[in-house]
Amino acid sequence: MFEDVLAFAALPLAAAIVFTGIHTWFGLQVLRRNVVFADLALAQVSALGATVAVVAGHAVQSAAGYAYTLIFTAVGALLLTASRGFARSVRQEAFIGVLYVVATAATVLVVDRSPQGAEHVKKMLVGGILSVTADELVKFIILYSIIGAIHWLLRRPLLAAAADHMDASTDTGKFAVWDLVFYLSFGVVVTSSVATAGVLLVFCFLIVPALVGSLFSPHIGVALVIGWIAGAAASAAGIFGSFLLDAPTGAVTVVTFAAVLVVAGAIRAFITAPAAERSRNRQRGLHVGGLVLCLLIGFSGAWVVVAPAGDHPILAMIETATGTGPDRFMSPRERAEYLEAAAIERRHKGEIDQLHDRERQSRWQGDELTSDEIRRIGSMQQTLTEMGRGERFVMDYLRTRARERERWYVGLPLAAIGFIAAAAIARRARRAP
């Protein structure tokens, strides 16, 4: 099983690592220029070009489709270069935001003329990195190697332009050529990546590894290496995680990049920071974590008192951890009906999982199901799902009746304990140096 997943994920993982390699370098420059959302703006302009190409009758992966996206992205690069001249009085991010909004609105207007507009928008956002081919991967490697070599040769003026980007006293015309080189090459990379990885994932490839690298080192070379390692790890975890969860690869990978950034921030704050800062961060982390936990408990208890029929996830977690459930506040007949409905609902869920596993194994192991078998499995899953909903309705009704009795014995004390503890932690945090 793992060998099959590895063989299927090899090309997407290689493509993700290639994307990480080039985008991390651009991301570090974007952070230095304080134009974080330039990638989103250029990606959206590129998506607008791809949408226009589709409406005009060209495939996105065709030469004509690529030409459309490249032309639109070049126009976006020119606009971003020109916007630096206004940065003396107004932040450049404002113009980037306007460009993104206008490109998005134009994309919606163009998509409205497409018979498969909704599917095209989804493809633009999450991409289809699983469908990358070996030929496309080779093209990415060649293209990004050329752009990387050019940036390596021109790194000094490009980095100088990035370093002086927010200096109001700097002559904007002095670096206009290098800004144009940066945005044009950036546009080529974004245009090529968005068609495969989608707007959201490309933004993660650009910003998250660069942020992780910048957290640990101010030197661009060291930050670049750290960003490459973090991006490759996040890509591998996201792609293999999507197979394990049987979920969309692009969305899972985006969430994984966010998780890697959170972990990197925690490592930087609580482990690798200087001793004095590390101690202060740990103390603040304990205070904030304790305050949030106590407030959640307090509001959960208050919510039980105010709306016993509502959803109570915190209380459900406490009941699961302590082994106490709402059935303690039910009559003997209600408790028997509740436990019976829960057992039937678990059985239905297990049968649905078995059908799902059978269908998934047929895709991986090559035992193809016939169309009749697929329809039969789908019908059984739907029937079991509806039966499970009926049992959950019974459980929810009985649980609500139990909550109405439970709110005074559990909800009120829970609210009092949570709010009193939160007040104590807040007072202690104010007294801390």
Coordinates of C-alpha atoms in Angstrom, one line a residue:
M1 CA 0.0 0.0 0.0
F2 CA 2.7 2.5 1.0
E3 CA 4.7 1.6 -2.1
D4 CA 1.7 2.4 -4.3
V5 CA 1.2 5.7 -2.5
L6 CA 4.9 6.6 -2.8
A7 CA 4.9 5.8 -6.6
F8 CA 1.8 7.9 -7.2
A9 CA 3.0 10.8 -5.0
A10 CA 6.6 10.9 -6.4
L11 CA 5.9 13.4 -9.2
P12 CA 3.7 15.7 -7.2
L13 CA 6.2 15.7 -4.4
A14 CA 9.1 16.5 -6.7
A15 CA 7.0 19.3 -8.3
A16 CA 6.3 20.7 -4.8
I17 CA 10.0 20.7 -3.9
V18 CA 10.8 22.4 -7.2
F19 CA 8.2 25.1 -6.5
T20 CA 9.5 25.5 -3.0
G21 CA 13.1 26.0 -4.3
I22 CA 12.3 29.0 -6.5
H23 CA 9.4 30.5 -4.6
T24 CA 11.3 30.7 -1.3
W25 CA 13.9 32.9 -2.9
F26 CA 11.3 35.2 -4.3
G27 CA 9.5 35.1 -1.0
L28 CA 12.5 36.4 0.9
Q29 CA 12.7 39.3 -1.5
V30 CA 9.0 39.9 -1.2
L31 CA 9.3 40.1 2.6
R32 CA 12.2 42.6 2.2
R33 CA 10.1 44.7 -0.2
N34 CA 7.1 44.6 2.2
V35 CA 4.9 43.6 -0.7
V36 CA 3.6 40.3 0.7
F37 CA 0.5 40.2 -1.3
A38 CA 2.2 40.9 -4.6
D39 CA 2.1 37.1 -5.2
L40 CA -1.6 36.9 -4.7
A41 CA -2.1 39.9 -7.0
L42 CA 0.1 38.5 -9.8
A43 CA -1.4 35.0 -9.3
Q44 CA -4.9 36.5 -9.7
V45 CA -3.9 38.4 -12.8
S46 CA -2.4 35.2 -14.2
A47 CA -5.7 33.4 -13.4
L48 CA -7.5 36.2 -15.2
G49 CA -5.4 35.5 -18.2
A50 CA -6.0 31.8 -18.0
T51 CA -9.8 32.4 -17.7
V52 CA -9.8 34.7 -20.7
A53 CA -7.9 32.0 -22.7
V54 CA -10.5 29.3 -21.7
V55 CA -13.4 31.6 -22.7
A56 CA -11.6 32.3 -26.0
G57 CA -11.5 28.5 -26.7
H58 CA -7.9 27.7 -25.7
A59 CA -6.8 25.0 -23.2
V60 CA -5.1 26.2 -20.1
Q61 CA -2.0 24.0 -20.7
S62 CA -1.7 24.9 -24.4
A63 CA 0.8 27.4 -25.8
A64 CA -1.9 29.9 -26.6
G65 CA -3.3 29.6 -23.0
Y66 CA 0.2 30.1 -21.5
A67 CA 0.7 33.1 -23.8
Y68 CA -2.5 34.7 -22.5
T69 CA -1.5 34.2 -18.9
L70 CA 2.0 35.5 -19.5
I71 CA 0.8 38.6 -21.3
F72 CA -1.6 39.4 -18.5
T73 CA 1.0 38.8 -15.8
A74 CA 3.5 41.0 -17.7
V75 CA 0.9 43.8 -17.5
G76 CA 0.5 43.2 -13.8
A77 CA 4.3 43.3 -13.3
L78 CA 4.5 46.7 -15.1
L79 CA 1.7 48.0 -12.9
L80 CA 3.5 46.8 -9.7
T81 CA 6.7 48.4 -10.9
A82 CA 5.0 51.7 -11.6
S83 CA 3.3 51.6 -8.2
R84 CA 6.6 52.1 -6.4
G85 CA 6.6 55.7 -7.6
F86 CA 3.5 56.3 -5.4
A87 CA 5.1 54.6 -2.3
R88 CA 6.4 58.0 -1.0
S89 CA 2.9 59.1 0.1
V90 CA 0.8 55.9 0.1
R91 CA 1.8 52.3 1.0
Q92 CA 2.4 50.1 -2.1
E93 CA 0.3 47.4 -0.5
A94 CA -2.7 49.5 -1.1
F95 CA -2.1 49.4 -4.9
I96 CA -1.4 45.7 -4.7
G97 CA -4.8 45.2 -3.0
V98 CA -6.6 47.2 -5.6
L99 CA -4.9 45.2 -8.4
Y100 CA -5.9 42.0 -6.7
V101 CA -9.5 43.1 -6.2
V102 CA -9.9 44.3 -9.8
A103 CA -8.3 41.1 -11.2
T104 CA -10.7 39.0 -9.1
A105 CA -13.7 41.0 -10.1
A106 CA -12.7 40.8 -13.8
T107 CA -12.2 37.0 -13.4
V108 CA -15.7 36.6 -12.0
L109 CA -17.1 38.6 -14.9
V110 CA -15.2 36.5 -17.5
V111 CA -16.1 33.2 -15.7
D112 CA -19.7 34.1 -15.9
R113 CA -19.4 33.6 -19.7
S114 CA -17.9 30.2 -19.2
P115 CA -20.2 27.1 -19.1
Q116 CA -18.0 25.5 -16.5
G117 CA -17.1 28.6 -14.6
A118 CA -17.4 27.2 -11.0
E119 CA -15.1 24.3 -11.8
H120 CA -12.6 26.6 -13.4
V121 CA -12.6 28.8 -10.3
K122 CA -12.0 25.8 -8.1
K123 CA -9.1 24.7 -10.3
M124 CA -7.5 28.1 -10.1
L125 CA -7.7 28.2 -6.3
V126 CA -6.6 24.7 -5.3
G127 CA -4.9 23.6 -8.6
G128 CA -4.2 20.0 -9.5
I129 CA -0.7 19.2 -8.5
L130 CA -1.5 15.4 -8.4
S131 CA -1.9 15.5 -12.2
V132 CA 1.6 16.8 -12.9
T133 CA 3.5 14.8 -15.5
A134 CA 7.2 14.0 -15.9
D135 CA 7.4 16.2 -19.0
E136 CA 5.9 19.2 -17.1
L137 CA 8.3 18.6 -14.2
V138 CA 11.2 18.7 -16.5
K139 CA 9.9 22.0 -18.0
F140 CA 9.6 23.4 -14.5
I141 CA 13.1 22.4 -13.6
I142 CA 14.6 23.9 -16.8
L143 CA 12.6 27.2 -16.5
Y144 CA 13.2 27.7 -12.8
S145 CA 16.9 26.9 -13.1
I146 CA 17.3 29.5 -15.8
I147 CA 15.4 32.1 -13.7
G148 CA 17.4 31.1 -10.6
A149 CA 20.7 31.5 -12.5
I150 CA 19.7 34.9 -13.7
H151 CA 18.8 36.0 -10.2
W152 CA 22.0 34.6 -8.9
L153 CA 24.0 36.7 -11.4
L154 CA 21.9 39.8 -10.6
R155 CA 21.5 39.2 -6.9
R156 CA 23.4 42.3 -5.7
P157 CA 21.3 44.9 -7.6
L158 CA 18.1 42.9 -7.0
L159 CA 18.7 42.7 -3.2
A160 CA 19.8 46.4 -3.1
A161 CA 16.5 47.3 -4.8
A162 CA 14.7 45.2 -2.2
A163 CA 16.6 46.7 0.7
D164 CA 15.9 50.3 -0.3
H165 CA 12.4 49.6 -1.4
M166 CA 10.7 51.4 1.6
D167 CA 13.3 54.2 1.8
A168 CA 11.3 57.4 1.0
S169 CA 14.5 59.3 0.3
T170 CA 15.6 56.9 -2.4
D171 CA 15.2 57.8 -6.1
T172 CA 12.6 55.4 -7.3
G173 CA 13.9 55.7 -10.9
K174 CA 17.3 54.4 -9.8
F175 CA 15.8 50.9 -9.1
A176 CA 13.0 50.9 -11.7
V177 CA 14.8 48.6 -14.1
W178 CA 15.6 46.1 -11.3
D179 CA 12.1 46.2 -10.0
L180 CA 10.9 45.5 -13.5
V181 CA 13.3 42.6 -13.8
F182 CA 12.1 41.2 -10.5
Y183 CA 8.4 41.5 -11.2
L184 CA 8.7 40.1 -14.7
S185 CA 10.6 37.1 -13.6
F186 CA 8.3 36.7 -10.7
G187 CA 5.4 36.9 -13.0
V188 CA 6.8 34.1 -15.2
V189 CA 7.3 31.9 -12.2
V190 CA 3.8 32.6 -10.8
T191 CA 2.2 32.0 -14.2
S192 CA 3.9 28.7 -14.5
S193 CA 3.2 27.6 -11.0
V194 CA -0.5 28.7 -10.7
A195 CA -1.5 26.5 -13.6
T196 CA -0.4 23.4 -11.7
A197 CA -0.6 24.2 -8.0
G198 CA -3.3 26.9 -7.8
V199 CA -3.4 30.4 -6.3
L200 CA -3.6 29.3 -2.6
L201 CA -0.8 26.8 -2.7
V202 CA 1.5 29.0 -4.7
F203 CA 1.1 31.7 -2.1
C204 CA 2.1 29.2 0.6
F205 CA 5.2 28.1 -1.4
L206 CA 6.1 31.8 -1.6
I207 CA 5.5 33.1 1.9
V208 CA 5.6 30.3 4.5
P209 CA 9.1 28.9 3.9
A210 CA 10.5 32.5 3.6
L211 CA 8.8 33.4 6.9
V212 CA 10.2 30.3 8.6
G213 CA 13.7 31.1 7.3
S214 CA 13.4 34.7 8.4
L215 CA 12.4 33.6 11.9
F216 CA 15.7 31.9 12.5
S217 CA 18.2 34.0 10.6
P218 CA 18.5 37.6 9.2
H219 CA 21.1 36.3 6.6
I220 CA 19.4 35.6 3.3
G221 CA 21.5 32.6 2.5
V222 CA 20.8 30.8 5.9
A223 CA 17.2 31.8 5.7
L224 CA 17.0 30.3 2.2
V225 CA 18.3 26.9 3.3
I226 CA 16.0 26.8 6.3
G227 CA 13.1 27.8 4.1
W228 CA 13.9 25.0 1.6
I229 CA 14.0 22.4 4.4
A230 CA 10.7 23.7 5.9
G231 CA 8.9 23.9 2.6
A232 CA 10.0 20.4 1.5
A233 CA 8.9 18.9 4.9
A234 CA 5.5 20.7 4.6
S235 CA 5.0 19.6 1.0
A236 CA 5.8 15.9 1.9
A237 CA 3.5 16.0 4.9
G238 CA 0.7 17.7 3.0
I239 CA 0.8 15.4 0.0
F240 CA 1.1 12.1 2.0
G241 CA -1.5 13.4 4.5
S242 CA -4.0 14.0 1.7
F243 CA -3.7 10.4 0.7
L244 CA -4.2 9.2 4.3
L245 CA -7.1 11.5 4.9
D246 CA -8.5 10.9 1.4
A247 CA -8.9 14.7 1.1
P248 CA -8.1 17.3 -1.6
T249 CA -4.3 17.6 -1.9
G250 CA -4.1 21.3 -2.4
A251 CA -6.2 22.2 0.6
V252 CA -4.5 19.7 2.9
T253 CA -1.1 21.0 1.8
V254 CA -2.1 24.6 2.5
V255 CA -3.2 23.7 6.0
T256 CA 0.0 21.8 6.5
F257 CA 2.1 24.8 5.6
A258 CA 0.2 26.8 8.1
A259 CA 0.9 24.2 10.8
V260 CA 4.6 24.2 9.9
L261 CA 4.6 28.0 10.4
V262 CA 3.0 27.7 13.8
V263 CA 5.4 25.0 14.9
A264 CA 8.4 27.1 13.6
G265 CA 7.1 30.1 15.5
A266 CA 6.8 28.1 18.7
I267 CA 10.3 26.7 18.3
R268 CA 11.7 30.2 17.7
A269 CA 9.8 31.7 20.7
F270 CA 10.2 28.9 23.3
I271 CA 13.4 27.1 22.4
T272 CA 15.9 29.0 20.2
A273 CA 15.3 32.5 21.4
P274 CA 17.9 34.2 23.7
A275 CA 17.6 33.1 27.4
A276 CA 15.9 36.2 28.7
E277 CA 13.4 36.4 25.8
R278 CA 12.8 32.6 25.9
S279 CA 11.9 32.8 29.6
R280 CA 9.6 35.8 29.0
N281 CA 7.9 34.1 26.1
R282 CA 7.3 30.9 28.1
Q283 CA 5.8 32.9 30.9
R284 CA 3.5 34.8 28.5
G285 CA 2.6 31.6 26.7
L286 CA 1.5 30.0 29.9
H287 CA -0.5 33.0 30.9
V288 CA -2.2 33.3 27.5
G289 CA -2.8 29.6 27.2
G290 CA -4.3 29.4 30.7
L291 CA -6.4 32.5 30.1
V292 CA -7.8 31.1 26.9
L293 CA -8.5 27.7 28.4
C294 CA -10.3 29.2 31.4
L295 CA -12.4 31.5 29.3
L296 CA -13.4 28.6 27.0
I297 CA -14.5 26.7 30.0
G298 CA -16.3 29.6 31.5
F299 CA -18.2 30.5 28.3
S300 CA -18.9 26.9 27.7
G301 CA -20.6 26.6 31.1
A302 CA -22.5 29.8 30.5
W303 CA -23.6 28.6 27.1
V304 CA -25.0 25.4 28.7
V305 CA -27.0 27.5 31.1
V306 CA -28.3 29.9 28.4
A307 CA -28.9 27.4 25.6
P308 CA -28.9 23.8 26.8
A309 CA -30.2 22.7 23.3
G310 CA -27.2 24.1 21.5
D311 CA -23.9 22.5 20.6
H312 CA -21.5 22.2 23.5
P313 CA -18.1 20.8 22.1
I314 CA -16.1 21.9 25.2
L315 CA -18.5 20.2 27.6
A316 CA -18.6 17.1 25.3
M317 CA -14.7 16.9 25.5
I318 CA -14.9 17.2 29.3
E319 CA -17.5 14.5 29.5
T320 CA -15.4 12.2 27.2
A321 CA -12.2 12.8 29.3
T322 CA -13.9 12.2 32.6
G323 CA -16.1 9.3 31.4
T324 CA -19.3 11.1 32.3
G325 CA -22.0 11.7 29.8
P326 CA -25.4 13.3 29.6
D327 CA -27.0 9.9 30.2
R328 CA -26.3 10.5 33.9
F329 CA -29.1 13.0 33.9
M330 CA -31.6 10.8 32.0
S331 CA -34.4 8.6 33.3
P332 CA -33.7 4.8 33.1
R333 CA -35.9 4.6 30.0
E334 CA -34.3 7.6 28.3
R335 CA -30.8 6.2 29.1
A336 CA -31.6 2.8 27.6
E337 CA -33.0 4.5 24.4
Y338 CA -29.9 6.8 24.2
L339 CA -27.4 4.0 24.6
E340 CA -29.3 1.8 22.0
A341 CA -29.4 4.7 19.5
A342 CA -25.6 5.3 20.0
A343 CA -24.8 1.6 19.5
I344 CA -26.9 1.5 16.3
E345 CA -25.3 4.8 15.0
R346 CA -21.8 3.4 15.6
R347 CA -22.7 0.2 13.8
H348 CA -24.0 2.1 10.8
K349 CA -20.8 4.3 10.8
G350 CA -18.6 1.1 10.8
E351 CA -20.5 -0.3 7.9
I352 CA -20.1 2.9 5.9
D353 CA -16.4 2.9 6.7
Q354 CA -16.1 -0.7 5.4
L355 CA -17.8 0.2 2.1
H356 CA -15.6 3.3 1.8
D357 CA -12.4 1.2 2.4
R358 CA -13.6 -1.4 -0.1
E359 CA -14.1 1.3 -2.8
R360 CA -10.7 2.9 -2.0
Q361 CA -8.8 -0.5 -2.1
S362 CA -10.4 -1.2 -5.4
R363 CA -8.8 2.0 -6.8
W364 CA -5.3 1.2 -5.3
Q365 CA -5.1 -2.5 -5.8
G366 CA -6.5 -2.6 -9.3
D367 CA -9.6 -4.7 -8.5
E368 CA -11.8 -2.5 -10.5
L369 CA -15.5 -2.4 -9.4
T370 CA -18.2 -2.7 -12.0
S371 CA -20.7 0.1 -12.5
D372 CA -23.4 -1.9 -10.9
E373 CA -21.2 -2.5 -7.8
I374 CA -20.4 1.2 -7.6
R375 CA -24.1 2.1 -7.7
R376 CA -24.9 -0.5 -5.2
I377 CA -22.2 0.7 -2.8
G378 CA -23.3 4.3 -3.2
S379 CA -26.9 3.3 -2.6
M380 CA -26.0 1.4 0.6
Q381 CA -23.9 4.3 1.8
Q382 CA -26.7 6.7 1.3
T383 CA -29.2 4.4 3.1
L384 CA -26.9 3.8 6.1
T385 CA -26.2 7.5 6.3
E386 CA -29.9 8.3 6.5
M387 CA -30.4 5.6 9.1
G388 CA -27.5 7.0 11.1
R389 CA -29.1 10.5 10.9
G390 CA -32.3 9.1 12.4
E391 CA -30.4 7.6 15.3
R392 CA -28.5 10.9 15.8
F393 CA -31.8 12.8 15.9
V394 CA -32.9 10.5 18.7
M395 CA -29.7 11.0 20.6
D396 CA -29.8 14.8 20.1
Y397 CA -33.3 15.0 21.5
L398 CA -32.5 12.9 24.5
R399 CA -29.2 14.8 25.1
T400 CA -31.1 18.1 25.0
R401 CA -33.5 17.0 27.6
A402 CA -30.6 15.9 29.8
R403 CA -28.8 19.2 29.2
E404 CA -31.8 21.1 30.5
R405 CA -31.4 19.2 33.8
E406 CA -27.6 19.3 33.7
R407 CA -27.2 23.0 33.2
W408 CA -27.7 23.9 36.9
Y409 CA -25.5 21.1 38.2
V410 CA -22.7 21.3 35.7
G411 CA -23.1 24.4 33.5
L412 CA -23.3 27.0 36.4
P413 CA -20.3 25.6 38.4
L414 CA -18.3 25.3 35.2
A415 CA -19.0 28.9 34.3
A416 CA -18.0 30.1 37.8
I417 CA -14.8 28.1 37.9
G418 CA -13.7 29.2 34.4
F419 CA -14.3 32.9 34.9
I420 CA -12.8 33.0 38.4
A421 CA -9.7 31.2 37.2
A422 CA -9.5 33.5 34.2
A423 CA -9.7 36.6 36.4
A424 CA -6.9 35.2 38.7
I425 CA -4.6 34.5 35.7
A426 CA -5.2 38.0 34.3
R427 CA -4.4 39.6 37.6
R428 CA -1.2 37.6 37.9
A429 CA -0.2 38.4 34.3
R430 CA -0.6 42.1 35.0
R431 CA 1.7 41.9 38.0
A432 CA 4.4 39.9 36.1
P433 CA 7.4 42.0 34.9

